[in-house]
CSV table of C-alpha atoms in Angstrom, one decimal:
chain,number,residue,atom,x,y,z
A,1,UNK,CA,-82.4,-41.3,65.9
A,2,UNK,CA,-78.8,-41.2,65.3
A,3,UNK,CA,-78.8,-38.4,62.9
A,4,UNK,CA,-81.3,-36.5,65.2
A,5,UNK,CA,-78.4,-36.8,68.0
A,6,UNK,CA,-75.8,-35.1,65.4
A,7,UNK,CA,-77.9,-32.8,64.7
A,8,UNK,CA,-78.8,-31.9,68.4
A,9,UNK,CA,-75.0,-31.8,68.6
A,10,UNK,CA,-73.9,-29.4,66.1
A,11,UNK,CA,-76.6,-26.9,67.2
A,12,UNK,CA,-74.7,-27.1,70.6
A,13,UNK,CA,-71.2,-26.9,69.5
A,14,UNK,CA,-71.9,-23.9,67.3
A,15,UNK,CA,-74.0,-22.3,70.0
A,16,UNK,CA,-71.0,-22.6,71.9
A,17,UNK,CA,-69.0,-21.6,69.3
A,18,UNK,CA,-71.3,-18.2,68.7
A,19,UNK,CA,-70.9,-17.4,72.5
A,20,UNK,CA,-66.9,-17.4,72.4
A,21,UNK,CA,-67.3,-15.1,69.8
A,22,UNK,CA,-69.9,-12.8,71.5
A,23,UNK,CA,-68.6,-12.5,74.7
A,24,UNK,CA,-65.2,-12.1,73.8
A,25,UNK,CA,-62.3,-11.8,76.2
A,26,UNK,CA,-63.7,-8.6,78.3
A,27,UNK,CA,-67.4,-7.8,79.7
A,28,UNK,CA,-66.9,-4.6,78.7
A,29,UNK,CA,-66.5,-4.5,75.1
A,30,UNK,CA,-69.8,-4.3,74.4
A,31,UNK,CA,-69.1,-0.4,76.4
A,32,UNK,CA,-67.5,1.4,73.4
A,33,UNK,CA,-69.2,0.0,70.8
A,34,UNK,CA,-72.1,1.7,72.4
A,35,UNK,CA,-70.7,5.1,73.1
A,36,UNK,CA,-67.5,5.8,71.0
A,37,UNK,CA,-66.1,8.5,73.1
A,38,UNK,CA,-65.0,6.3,76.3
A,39,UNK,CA,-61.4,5.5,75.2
A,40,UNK,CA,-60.6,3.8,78.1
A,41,UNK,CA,-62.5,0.8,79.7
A,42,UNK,CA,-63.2,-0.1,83.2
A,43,UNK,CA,-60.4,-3.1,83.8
A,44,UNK,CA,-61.9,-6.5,84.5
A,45,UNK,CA,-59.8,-8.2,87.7
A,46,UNK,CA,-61.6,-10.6,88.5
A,47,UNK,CA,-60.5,-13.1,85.5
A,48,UNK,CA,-63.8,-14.8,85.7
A,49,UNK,CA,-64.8,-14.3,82.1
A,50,UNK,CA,-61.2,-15.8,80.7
A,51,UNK,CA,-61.8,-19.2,82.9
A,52,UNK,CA,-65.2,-19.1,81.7
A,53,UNK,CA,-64.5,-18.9,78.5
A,54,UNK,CA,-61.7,-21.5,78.8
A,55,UNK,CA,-64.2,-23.7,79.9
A,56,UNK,CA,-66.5,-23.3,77.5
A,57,UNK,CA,-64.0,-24.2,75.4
A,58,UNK,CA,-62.5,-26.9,77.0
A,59,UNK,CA,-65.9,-28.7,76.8
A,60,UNK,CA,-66.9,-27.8,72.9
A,61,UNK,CA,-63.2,-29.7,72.3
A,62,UNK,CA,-64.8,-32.7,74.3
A,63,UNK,CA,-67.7,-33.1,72.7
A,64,UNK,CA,-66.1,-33.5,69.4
A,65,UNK,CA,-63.8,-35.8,70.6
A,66,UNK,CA,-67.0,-37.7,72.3
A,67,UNK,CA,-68.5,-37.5,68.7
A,68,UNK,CA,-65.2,-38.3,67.0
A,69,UNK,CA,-65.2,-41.3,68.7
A,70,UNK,CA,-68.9,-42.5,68.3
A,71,UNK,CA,-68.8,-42.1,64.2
A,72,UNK,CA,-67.9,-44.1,61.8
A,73,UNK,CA,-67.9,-41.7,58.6
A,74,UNK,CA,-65.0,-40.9,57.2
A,75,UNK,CA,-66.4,-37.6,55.7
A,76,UNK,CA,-67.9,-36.5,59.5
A,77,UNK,CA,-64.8,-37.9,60.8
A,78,UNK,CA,-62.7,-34.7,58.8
A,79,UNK,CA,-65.8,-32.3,59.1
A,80,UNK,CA,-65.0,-32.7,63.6
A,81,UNK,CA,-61.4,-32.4,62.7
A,82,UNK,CA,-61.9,-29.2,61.3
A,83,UNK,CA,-64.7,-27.9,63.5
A,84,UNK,CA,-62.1,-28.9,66.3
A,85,UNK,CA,-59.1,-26.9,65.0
A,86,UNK,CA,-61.3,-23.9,64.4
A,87,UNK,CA,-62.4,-23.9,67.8
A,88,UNK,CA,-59.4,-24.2,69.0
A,89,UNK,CA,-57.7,-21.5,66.7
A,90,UNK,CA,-60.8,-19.1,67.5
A,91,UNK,CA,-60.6,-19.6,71.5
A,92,UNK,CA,-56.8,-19.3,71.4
A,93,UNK,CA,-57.6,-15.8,69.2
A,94,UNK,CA,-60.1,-14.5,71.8
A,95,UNK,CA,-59.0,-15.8,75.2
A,96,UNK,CA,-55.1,-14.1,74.2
């Protein structure tokens, strides 16, 4: 059961981890890569995707800590350390 529950976690955190890199910083990135000639994109005001995306990563820090916590492997126990700091270093990349 307890391997299932690591598993089920993982598939989260890197689900998480695939939609900071897909959405990015701005909804409309996804514009030019689908028609080259715009050079300039609408601006976003709002701000609601960089708190979203804050979020999301506020959370995929807390689960590893959650998981951190809750293991006793010494190997798993590095493997979150570094899933952490590449999180980290990847939302820190996009939300900038």
């Amino acid at each position: 059961m307890r391997k299932i529950i690591a598993i089920i976690h993982y598939v989260i955190y890197l689900a998480g981890m695939f939609i900071l890199l897909v959405m990015g910083s701005s909804k409309y990135d996804w514009m030019q890569e689908m028609d080259n000639t715009m050079t300039k994109l609408p601006k976003d005001s709002s701000g609601n995707i960089g708190l979203v995306m804050a979020i999301l990563g506020l959370i995929l820090v807390i689960m590893q800590a959650f998981r951190f916590k809750l293991t006793h492997s010494h190997v798993e126990r590095k493997m979150i350390v570094v899933l952490t700091l590449l999180g980290s270093i990847i939302g820190l990349i996009i939300c900038s």
